[in-house]
Amino acid sequence: MAEVHVRELKGPEEMEAVVELQREVWGRAESDLVPRGLLIAVQDEGGLVAGAFVEGRMVGFVFGFPTQDPTLQHSHMLGVLEPYRGTGAALLLKRFQRDWCLARGIQRVVWTFDPLRGPNANFNLRKLGATARTYLPDHYGPMTGINAGAPSDRLLAEWDLLAERVYARIYAPPPDPEVAGLPQANRVEGEEPLEAYLDLEAPRLLFQIPEDWGRILREDPALALAWREHSRLVLGHYFARGYRAVDFARNPNRYVLAKD
């Protein structure tokens, strides 16, 4: 695979390419796309729109905008075309975003992600060093494309750009979390969430999610809704008790929750 280069985007043609990437990455309806004009306007007012390129082709992008807090950016979208996932393009986009923000006095970045998509949770928590402590039920309302089929619950990722943990993880492969012996806040059999354990007191807990949430969304609406309700119950409960998601383990997919 050829080398990936990241840079800020400029001009209507490159912004239109971002709109097309949104269609390809998420399969969104036109009403769910961030249009070219808005991308340009947000960039004019201090937002970030950057692209990842391979041999001159844009294969991914990141889009973030300013907030009421001048030290905080909201990162609304990060997308990479499927053939280029695993090339490091997403990580390079986030490194670029971190450097760009720090150069402008921005010290924290937040974004939302689906709590049941294991690859996203793994990337955000384990590879980037973000954490999450806020559960947002049906945050965007009904969605289209790959996100259709269940309420749009989201976690709010918090990325402390000055944290040693963040720097270490984005520039070196992070170790697998130590999870042996940790109590688990739910019981899963096959693909079904069967029980929630809401009385655990350990400083670190596990919460298991599906192995292939995308397939469940496409093929089993009843199971998708059951998982949404289950994650809303368990994660919402433990976040309210002072836990936050701090890491992610694979095989099976499990959040590591730690008490502040």
PDB file of C-alpha atoms in Angstrom:
ATOM      1  CA  MET A   1       0.000   0.000   0.000  1.00  0.00           C
ATOM      2  CA  ALA A   2       1.298   3.449  -0.937  1.00  0.00           C
ATOM      3  CA  GLU A   3       2.109   6.026   1.720  1.00  0.00           C
ATOM      4  CA  VAL A   4      -0.704   8.056   3.282  1.00  0.00           C
ATOM      5  CA  HIS A   5      -0.371  11.849   3.405  1.00  0.00           C
ATOM      6  CA  VAL A   6      -2.609  14.155   5.452  1.00  0.00           C
ATOM      7  CA  ARG A   7      -3.194  17.867   4.911  1.00  0.00           C
ATOM      8  CA  GLU A   8      -5.836  20.529   5.337  1.00  0.00           C
ATOM      9  CA  LEU A   9      -8.351  20.770   2.528  1.00  0.00           C
ATOM     10  CA  LYS A  10      -9.219  23.888   0.599  1.00  0.00           C
ATOM     11  CA  GLY A  11     -11.659  25.014  -2.035  1.00  0.00           C
ATOM     12  CA  PRO A  12     -15.072  23.826  -3.212  1.00  0.00           C
ATOM     13  CA  GLU A  13     -13.788  20.819  -5.166  1.00  0.00           C
ATOM     14  CA  GLU A  14     -12.039  19.253  -2.196  1.00  0.00           C
ATOM     15  CA  MET A  15     -15.007  19.964   0.062  1.00  0.00           C
ATOM     16  CA  GLU A  16     -17.297  18.292  -2.460  1.00  0.00           C
ATOM     17  CA  ALA A  17     -14.977  15.273  -2.329  1.00  0.00           C
ATOM     18  CA  VAL A  18     -15.626  15.144   1.431  1.00  0.00           C
ATOM     19  CA  VAL A  19     -19.365  15.057   0.755  1.00  0.00           C
ATOM     20  CA  GLU A  20     -18.845  12.117  -1.610  1.00  0.00           C
ATOM     21  CA  LEU A  21     -16.736  10.329   1.000  1.00  0.00           C
ATOM     22  CA  GLN A  22     -19.600  10.681   3.475  1.00  0.00           C
ATOM     23  CA  ARG A  23     -21.863   8.876   1.003  1.00  0.00           C
ATOM     24  CA  GLU A  24     -19.343   6.095   0.432  1.00  0.00           C
ATOM     25  CA  VAL A  25     -18.289   5.556   4.046  1.00  0.00           C
ATOM     26  CA  TRP A  26     -21.700   5.652   5.732  1.00  0.00           C
ATOM     27  CA  GLY A  27     -24.227   5.240   2.909  1.00  0.00           C
ATOM     28  CA  ARG A  28     -26.096   8.253   4.216  1.00  0.00           C
ATOM     29  CA  ALA A  29     -29.176   9.836   2.712  1.00  0.00           C
ATOM     30  CA  GLU A  30     -28.681  13.329   1.325  1.00  0.00           C
ATOM     31  CA  SER A  31     -30.436  14.823   4.347  1.00  0.00           C
ATOM     32  CA  ASP A  32     -27.746  13.390   6.659  1.00  0.00           C
ATOM     33  CA  LEU A  33     -24.741  14.746   4.752  1.00  0.00           C
ATOM     34  CA  VAL A  34     -22.756  17.790   5.835  1.00  0.00           C
ATOM     35  CA  PRO A  35     -22.840  19.852   2.622  1.00  0.00           C
ATOM     36  CA  ARG A  36     -19.931  21.532   0.876  1.00  0.00           C
ATOM     37  CA  GLY A  37     -21.018  25.052   1.774  1.00  0.00           C
ATOM     38  CA  LEU A  38     -21.236  24.284   5.477  1.00  0.00           C
ATOM     39  CA  LEU A  39     -17.803  22.634   5.474  1.00  0.00           C
ATOM     40  CA  ILE A  40     -16.358  25.777   3.908  1.00  0.00           C
ATOM     41  CA  ALA A  41     -18.176  28.084   6.329  1.00  0.00           C
ATOM     42  CA  VAL A  42     -17.048  26.131   9.388  1.00  0.00           C
ATOM     43  CA  GLN A  43     -13.469  26.102   8.139  1.00  0.00           C
ATOM     44  CA  ASP A  44     -13.655  29.873   7.621  1.00  0.00           C
ATOM     45  CA  GLU A  45     -14.646  30.237  11.289  1.00  0.00           C
ATOM     46  CA  GLY A  46     -11.823  28.157  12.724  1.00  0.00           C
ATOM     47  CA  GLY A  47     -12.895  24.603  12.011  1.00  0.00           C
ATOM     48  CA  LEU A  48     -10.715  21.794  10.735  1.00  0.00           C
ATOM     49  CA  VAL A  49     -11.322  19.908   7.501  1.00  0.00           C
ATOM     50  CA  ALA A  50      -8.387  17.660   6.614  1.00  0.00           C
ATOM     51  CA  GLY A  51      -7.993  14.816   4.159  1.00  0.00           C
ATOM     52  CA  ALA A  52      -5.893  11.671   3.914  1.00  0.00           C
ATOM     53  CA  PHE A  53      -4.480  11.012   0.445  1.00  0.00           C
ATOM     54  CA  VAL A  54      -2.998   7.940  -1.223  1.00  0.00           C
ATOM     55  CA  GLU A  55      -1.379   8.544  -4.616  1.00  0.00           C
ATOM     56  CA  GLY A  56      -3.368  11.743  -4.991  1.00  0.00           C
ATOM     57  CA  ARG A  57      -6.736  10.221  -4.120  1.00  0.00           C
ATOM     58  CA  MET A  58      -8.591  11.357  -1.017  1.00  0.00           C
ATOM     59  CA  VAL A  59      -9.374   8.210   0.982  1.00  0.00           C
ATOM     60  CA  GLY A  60     -10.407   9.703   4.319  1.00  0.00           C
ATOM     61  CA  PHE A  61     -11.135  12.925   6.155  1.00  0.00           C
ATOM     62  CA  VAL A  62     -11.658  14.480   9.568  1.00  0.00           C
ATOM     63  CA  PHE A  63     -13.996  17.391  10.314  1.00  0.00           C
ATOM     64  CA  GLY A  64     -14.057  19.327  13.580  1.00  0.00           C
ATOM     65  CA  PHE A  65     -15.466  22.661  14.650  1.00  0.00           C
ATOM     66  CA  PRO A  66     -14.935  25.198  17.449  1.00  0.00           C
ATOM     67  CA  THR A  67     -17.058  25.226  20.595  1.00  0.00           C
ATOM     68  CA  GLN A  68     -17.970  27.804  23.224  1.00  0.00           C
ATOM     69  CA  ASP A  69     -14.757  26.812  25.005  1.00  0.00           C
ATOM     70  CA  PRO A  70     -11.747  28.032  22.977  1.00  0.00           C
ATOM     71  CA  THR A  71      -9.666  25.134  24.330  1.00  0.00           C
ATOM     72  CA  LEU A  72     -12.176  22.500  23.131  1.00  0.00           C
ATOM     73  CA  GLN A  73     -12.944  21.227  19.630  1.00  0.00           C
ATOM     74  CA  HIS A  74     -15.882  19.020  18.665  1.00  0.00           C
ATOM     75  CA  SER A  75     -14.760  16.453  16.097  1.00  0.00           C
ATOM     76  CA  HIS A  76     -17.940  15.699  14.199  1.00  0.00           C
ATOM     77  CA  MET A  77     -16.742  13.170  11.617  1.00  0.00           C
ATOM     78  CA  LEU A  78     -13.822  10.891  10.823  1.00  0.00           C
ATOM     79  CA  GLY A  79     -14.206   8.551   7.884  1.00  0.00           C
ATOM     80  CA  VAL A  80     -11.942   6.311   5.801  1.00  0.00           C
ATOM     81  CA  LEU A  81     -12.914   4.310   2.726  1.00  0.00           C
ATOM     82  CA  GLU A  82     -13.137   0.594   3.472  1.00  0.00           C
ATOM     83  CA  PRO A  83     -10.214  -0.542   1.248  1.00  0.00           C
ATOM     84  CA  TYR A  84      -7.925   1.846   3.142  1.00  0.00           C
ATOM     85  CA  ARG A  85      -8.893   0.848   6.668  1.00  0.00           C
ATOM     86  CA  GLY A  86      -5.957  -0.763   8.381  1.00  0.00           C
ATOM     87  CA  THR A  87      -3.471   1.400   6.461  1.00  0.00           C
ATOM     88  CA  GLY A  88      -3.027   3.821   9.340  1.00  0.00           C
ATOM     89  CA  ALA A  89      -5.016   6.554   7.575  1.00  0.00           C
ATOM     90  CA  ALA A  90      -7.420   7.066  10.488  1.00  0.00           C
ATOM     91  CA  LEU A  91      -4.589   7.269  13.008  1.00  0.00           C
ATOM     92  CA  LEU A  92      -2.675   9.730  10.831  1.00  0.00           C
ATOM     93  CA  LEU A  93      -5.783  11.904  10.573  1.00  0.00           C
ATOM     94  CA  LYS A  94      -6.103  11.951  14.367  1.00  0.00           C
ATOM     95  CA  ARG A  95      -2.402  12.728  14.821  1.00  0.00           C
ATOM     96  CA  PHE A  96      -2.793  15.592  12.375  1.00  0.00           C
ATOM     97  CA  GLN A  97      -5.871  16.802  14.244  1.00  0.00           C
ATOM     98  CA  ARG A  98      -4.009  16.719  17.561  1.00  0.00           C
ATOM     99  CA  ASP A  99      -1.063  18.714  16.194  1.00  0.00           C
ATOM    100  CA  TRP A 100      -3.388  21.184  14.463  1.00  0.00           C
ATOM    101  CA  CYS A 101      -5.382  21.752  17.641  1.00  0.00           C
ATOM    102  CA  LEU A 102      -2.382  22.145  19.937  1.00  0.00           C
ATOM    103  CA  ALA A 103      -0.872  24.715  17.569  1.00  0.00           C
ATOM    104  CA  ARG A 104      -4.035  26.792  18.094  1.00  0.00           C
ATOM    105  CA  GLY A 105      -4.321  26.435  21.862  1.00  0.00           C
ATOM    106  CA  ILE A 106      -6.945  23.680  21.745  1.00  0.00           C
ATOM    107  CA  GLN A 107      -6.210  21.098  24.437  1.00  0.00           C
ATOM    108  CA  ARG A 108      -9.230  18.787  24.308  1.00  0.00           C
ATOM    109  CA  VAL A 109     -11.307  17.191  21.561  1.00  0.00           C
ATOM    110  CA  VAL A 110     -14.653  15.424  21.956  1.00  0.00           C
ATOM    111  CA  TRP A 111     -16.721  13.338  19.561  1.00  0.00           C
ATOM    112  CA  THR A 112     -19.524  10.790  19.637  1.00  0.00           C
ATOM    113  CA  PHE A 113     -19.430   7.137  18.640  1.00  0.00           C
ATOM    114  CA  ASP A 114     -21.760   4.157  18.664  1.00  0.00           C
ATOM    115  CA  PRO A 115     -21.092   2.197  21.874  1.00  0.00           C
ATOM    116  CA  LEU A 116     -21.847  -1.117  20.148  1.00  0.00           C
ATOM    117  CA  ARG A 117     -19.359  -0.837  17.263  1.00  0.00           C
ATOM    118  CA  GLY A 118     -16.339  -2.719  18.539  1.00  0.00           C
ATOM    119  CA  PRO A 119     -13.796  -1.465  15.973  1.00  0.00           C
ATOM    120  CA  ASN A 120     -14.715   2.145  16.743  1.00  0.00           C
ATOM    121  CA  ALA A 121     -14.502   1.614  20.489  1.00  0.00           C
ATOM    122  CA  ASN A 122     -11.155  -0.132  20.093  1.00  0.00           C
ATOM    123  CA  PHE A 123      -9.773   2.700  17.972  1.00  0.00           C
ATOM    124  CA  ASN A 124     -11.068   5.489  20.194  1.00  0.00           C
ATOM    125  CA  LEU A 125     -10.200   4.062  23.594  1.00  0.00           C
ATOM    126  CA  ARG A 126      -7.274   1.719  23.086  1.00  0.00           C
ATOM    127  CA  LYS A 127      -5.442   3.230  20.118  1.00  0.00           C
ATOM    128  CA  LEU A 128      -6.139   6.932  20.714  1.00  0.00           C
ATOM    129  CA  GLY A 129      -6.301   6.921  24.510  1.00  0.00           C
ATOM    130  CA  ALA A 130      -9.668   8.675  24.700  1.00  0.00           C
ATOM    131  CA  THR A 131     -12.109   7.918  27.514  1.00  0.00           C
ATOM    132  CA  ALA A 132     -15.907   8.096  27.802  1.00  0.00           C
ATOM    133  CA  ARG A 133     -18.203   8.774  30.743  1.00  0.00           C
ATOM    134  CA  THR A 134     -21.331  10.183  29.075  1.00  0.00           C
ATOM    135  CA  TYR A 135     -24.103   8.094  27.505  1.00  0.00           C
ATOM    136  CA  LEU A 136     -26.359   9.902  25.011  1.00  0.00           C
ATOM    137  CA  PRO A 137     -29.605   7.984  24.290  1.00  0.00           C
ATOM    138  CA  ASP A 138     -30.921   8.307  20.713  1.00  0.00           C
ATOM    139  CA  HIS A 139     -28.695  11.342  20.324  1.00  0.00           C
ATOM    140  CA  TYR A 140     -29.274  12.045  16.622  1.00  0.00           C
ATOM    141  CA  GLY A 141     -32.734  10.549  16.208  1.00  0.00           C
ATOM    142  CA  PRO A 142     -33.419   8.156  13.294  1.00  0.00           C
ATOM    143  CA  MET A 143     -30.411   7.692  11.019  1.00  0.00           C
ATOM    144  CA  THR A 144     -29.818   6.334   7.530  1.00  0.00           C
ATOM    145  CA  GLY A 145     -27.191   4.177   5.856  1.00  0.00           C
ATOM    146  CA  ILE A 146     -25.111   1.835   7.989  1.00  0.00           C
ATOM    147  CA  ASN A 147     -26.518   3.404  11.170  1.00  0.00           C
ATOM    148  CA  ALA A 148     -30.162   2.671  10.374  1.00  0.00           C
ATOM    149  CA  GLY A 149     -32.053   0.062  12.361  1.00  0.00           C
ATOM    150  CA  ALA A 150     -31.794   1.120  16.017  1.00  0.00           C
ATOM    151  CA  PRO A 151     -31.910   4.270  18.152  1.00  0.00           C
ATOM    152  CA  SER A 152     -28.802   6.403  17.646  1.00  0.00           C
ATOM    153  CA  ASP A 153     -27.323   6.024  21.146  1.00  0.00           C
ATOM    154  CA  ARG A 154     -23.801   7.387  21.434  1.00  0.00           C
ATOM    155  CA  LEU A 155     -20.915   7.686  23.860  1.00  0.00           C
ATOM    156  CA  LEU A 156     -19.074  10.984  24.143  1.00  0.00           C
ATOM    157  CA  ALA A 157     -15.338  10.411  23.693  1.00  0.00           C
ATOM    158  CA  GLU A 158     -13.060  12.803  25.570  1.00  0.00           C
ATOM    159  CA  TRP A 159      -9.534  13.220  24.207  1.00  0.00           C
ATOM    160  CA  ASP A 160      -7.034  15.057  26.392  1.00  0.00           C
ATOM    161  CA  LEU A 161      -4.394  16.121  23.882  1.00  0.00           C
ATOM    162  CA  LEU A 162      -1.770  16.853  26.546  1.00  0.00           C
ATOM    163  CA  ALA A 163      -2.136  13.558  28.404  1.00  0.00           C
ATOM    164  CA  GLU A 164       0.914  11.285  28.399  1.00  0.00           C
ATOM    165  CA  ARG A 165      -1.428   8.339  27.809  1.00  0.00           C
ATOM    166  CA  VAL A 166      -2.670   9.885  24.561  1.00  0.00           C
ATOM    167  CA  TYR A 167       0.797  10.683  23.212  1.00  0.00           C
ATOM    168  CA  ALA A 168       2.077   7.212  24.078  1.00  0.00           C
ATOM    169  CA  ARG A 169      -0.817   5.421  22.413  1.00  0.00           C
ATOM    170  CA  ILE A 170      -0.923   7.340  19.158  1.00  0.00           C
ATOM    171  CA  TYR A 171       2.808   6.879  18.553  1.00  0.00           C
ATOM    172  CA  ALA A 172       3.293   3.288  19.729  1.00  0.00           C
ATOM    173  CA  PRO A 173       1.056   0.196  19.609  1.00  0.00           C
ATOM    174  CA  PRO A 174      -0.748   0.128  22.959  1.00  0.00           C
ATOM    175  CA  PRO A 175      -0.580  -3.028  25.068  1.00  0.00           C
ATOM    176  CA  ASP A 176      -3.616  -5.245  25.423  1.00  0.00           C
ATOM    177  CA  PRO A 177      -5.437  -4.377  28.642  1.00  0.00           C
ATOM    178  CA  GLU A 178      -5.093  -6.712  31.608  1.00  0.00           C
ATOM    179  CA  VAL A 179      -8.607  -8.078  32.046  1.00  0.00           C
ATOM    180  CA  ALA A 180      -8.120 -11.508  33.626  1.00  0.00           C
ATOM    181  CA  GLY A 181     -10.210 -11.824  36.766  1.00  0.00           C
ATOM    182  CA  LEU A 182     -12.178  -8.612  36.291  1.00  0.00           C
ATOM    183  CA  PRO A 183     -15.903  -8.895  37.058  1.00  0.00           C
ATOM    184  CA  GLN A 184     -18.221  -8.459  34.083  1.00  0.00           C
ATOM    185  CA  ALA A 185     -21.313  -6.282  34.289  1.00  0.00           C
ATOM    186  CA  ASN A 186     -23.355  -8.409  31.901  1.00  0.00           C
ATOM    187  CA  ARG A 187     -23.828 -11.955  30.638  1.00  0.00           C
ATOM    188  CA  VAL A 188     -23.917 -12.701  26.927  1.00  0.00           C
ATOM    189  CA  GLU A 189     -24.661 -16.025  25.267  1.00  0.00           C
ATOM    190  CA  GLY A 190     -23.990 -16.232  21.563  1.00  0.00           C
ATOM    191  CA  GLU A 191     -25.138 -12.844  20.332  1.00  0.00           C
ATOM    192  CA  GLU A 192     -27.782 -12.214  22.989  1.00  0.00           C
ATOM    193  CA  PRO A 193     -27.449 -10.010  26.069  1.00  0.00           C
ATOM    194  CA  LEU A 194     -29.109 -12.044  28.811  1.00  0.00           C
ATOM    195  CA  GLU A 195     -28.386 -10.398  32.149  1.00  0.00           C
ATOM    196  CA  ALA A 196     -27.150  -7.113  33.587  1.00  0.00           C
ATOM    197  CA  TYR A 197     -25.343  -6.977  36.922  1.00  0.00           C
ATOM    198  CA  LEU A 198     -25.847  -3.531  38.392  1.00  0.00           C
ATOM    199  CA  ASP A 199     -24.519  -4.068  41.913  1.00  0.00           C
ATOM    200  CA  LEU A 200     -20.794  -4.478  41.216  1.00  0.00           C
ATOM    201  CA  GLU A 201     -18.367  -2.373  43.258  1.00  0.00           C
ATOM    202  CA  ALA A 202     -14.932  -3.326  41.892  1.00  0.00           C
ATOM    203  CA  PRO A 203     -12.647  -0.482  40.768  1.00  0.00           C
ATOM    204  CA  ARG A 204     -12.486  -1.988  37.257  1.00  0.00           C
ATOM    205  CA  LEU A 205     -15.256  -3.818  35.396  1.00  0.00           C
ATOM    206  CA  LEU A 206     -15.898  -5.315  31.979  1.00  0.00           C
ATOM    207  CA  PHE A 207     -18.915  -4.808  29.737  1.00  0.00           C
ATOM    208  CA  GLN A 208     -19.301  -7.081  26.713  1.00  0.00           C
ATOM    209  CA  ILE A 209     -20.777  -5.918  23.391  1.00  0.00           C
ATOM    210  CA  PRO A 210     -21.507  -7.752  20.105  1.00  0.00           C
ATOM    211  CA  GLU A 211     -18.764  -9.009  17.832  1.00  0.00           C
ATOM    212  CA  ASP A 212     -20.498  -7.711  14.684  1.00  0.00           C
ATOM    213  CA  TRP A 213     -22.940  -4.925  15.456  1.00  0.00           C
ATOM    214  CA  GLY A 214     -23.232  -3.952  11.796  1.00  0.00           C
ATOM    215  CA  ARG A 215     -24.575  -7.369  10.846  1.00  0.00           C
ATOM    216  CA  ILE A 216     -27.089  -7.321  13.712  1.00  0.00           C
ATOM    217  CA  LEU A 217     -28.342  -3.907  12.590  1.00  0.00           C
ATOM    218  CA  ARG A 218     -28.827  -5.181   9.047  1.00  0.00           C
ATOM    219  CA  GLU A 219     -30.346  -8.570   9.816  1.00  0.00           C
ATOM    220  CA  ASP A 220     -32.038  -8.663  13.229  1.00  0.00           C
ATOM    221  CA  PRO A 221     -33.932  -5.511  14.288  1.00  0.00           C
ATOM    222  CA  ALA A 222     -35.299  -7.119  17.454  1.00  0.00           C
ATOM    223  CA  LEU A 223     -31.846  -8.147  18.645  1.00  0.00           C
ATOM    224  CA  ALA A 224     -30.473  -4.718  17.719  1.00  0.00           C
ATOM    225  CA  LEU A 225     -33.095  -3.047  19.894  1.00  0.00           C
ATOM    226  CA  ALA A 226     -32.386  -5.477  22.738  1.00  0.00           C
ATOM    227  CA  TRP A 227     -28.689  -4.587  22.605  1.00  0.00           C
ATOM    228  CA  ARG A 228     -29.462  -0.863  22.539  1.00  0.00           C
ATOM    229  CA  GLU A 229     -31.637  -1.144  25.624  1.00  0.00           C
ATOM    230  CA  HIS A 230     -29.066  -3.349  27.353  1.00  0.00           C
ATOM    231  CA  SER A 231     -26.115  -1.034  26.721  1.00  0.00           C
ATOM    232  CA  ARG A 232     -28.199   1.997  27.675  1.00  0.00           C
ATOM    233  CA  LEU A 233     -29.074   0.347  30.978  1.00  0.00           C
ATOM    234  CA  VAL A 234     -25.640  -0.953  31.952  1.00  0.00           C
ATOM    235  CA  LEU A 235     -23.356   1.807  30.698  1.00  0.00           C
ATOM    236  CA  GLY A 236     -25.733   4.543  31.801  1.00  0.00           C
ATOM    237  CA  HIS A 237     -25.926   2.980  35.260  1.00  0.00           C
ATOM    238  CA  TYR A 238     -22.187   2.666  35.785  1.00  0.00           C
ATOM    239  CA  PHE A 239     -21.389   6.073  34.299  1.00  0.00           C
ATOM    240  CA  ALA A 240     -23.837   7.586  36.786  1.00  0.00           C
ATOM    241  CA  ARG A 241     -21.917   5.829  39.567  1.00  0.00           C
ATOM    242  CA  GLY A 242     -18.617   7.421  38.577  1.00  0.00           C
ATOM    243  CA  TYR A 243     -17.170   4.847  36.182  1.00  0.00           C
ATOM    244  CA  ARG A 244     -15.780   5.708  32.777  1.00  0.00           C
ATOM    245  CA  ALA A 245     -14.749   3.619  29.773  1.00  0.00           C
ATOM    246  CA  VAL A 246     -10.952   3.698  29.704  1.00  0.00           C
ATOM    247  CA  ASP A 247      -9.906   0.805  27.467  1.00  0.00           C
ATOM    248  CA  PHE A 248     -11.145  -1.942  25.180  1.00  0.00           C
ATOM    249  CA  ALA A 249     -10.377  -5.658  24.901  1.00  0.00           C
ATOM    250  CA  ARG A 250     -11.009  -7.877  21.874  1.00  0.00           C
ATOM    251  CA  ASN A 251     -12.064 -11.520  21.460  1.00  0.00           C
ATOM    252  CA  PRO A 252     -14.675 -11.004  22.765  1.00  0.00           C
ATOM    253  CA  ASN A 253     -15.368  -7.277  22.541  1.00  0.00           C
ATOM    254  CA  ARG A 254     -15.405  -5.772  26.028  1.00  0.00           C
ATOM    255  CA  TYR A 255     -15.162  -2.297  27.482  1.00  0.00           C
ATOM    256  CA  VAL A 256     -12.930  -1.784  30.488  1.00  0.00           C
ATOM    257  CA  LEU A 257     -14.700   0.515  32.949  1.00  0.00           C
ATOM    258  CA  ALA A 258     -12.775   2.190  35.757  1.00  0.00           C
ATOM    259  CA  LYS A 259     -14.067   4.241  38.653  1.00  0.00           C
ATOM    260  CA  ASP A 260     -12.820   7.826  38.834  1.00  0.00           C
TER     261      ASP A 260
END
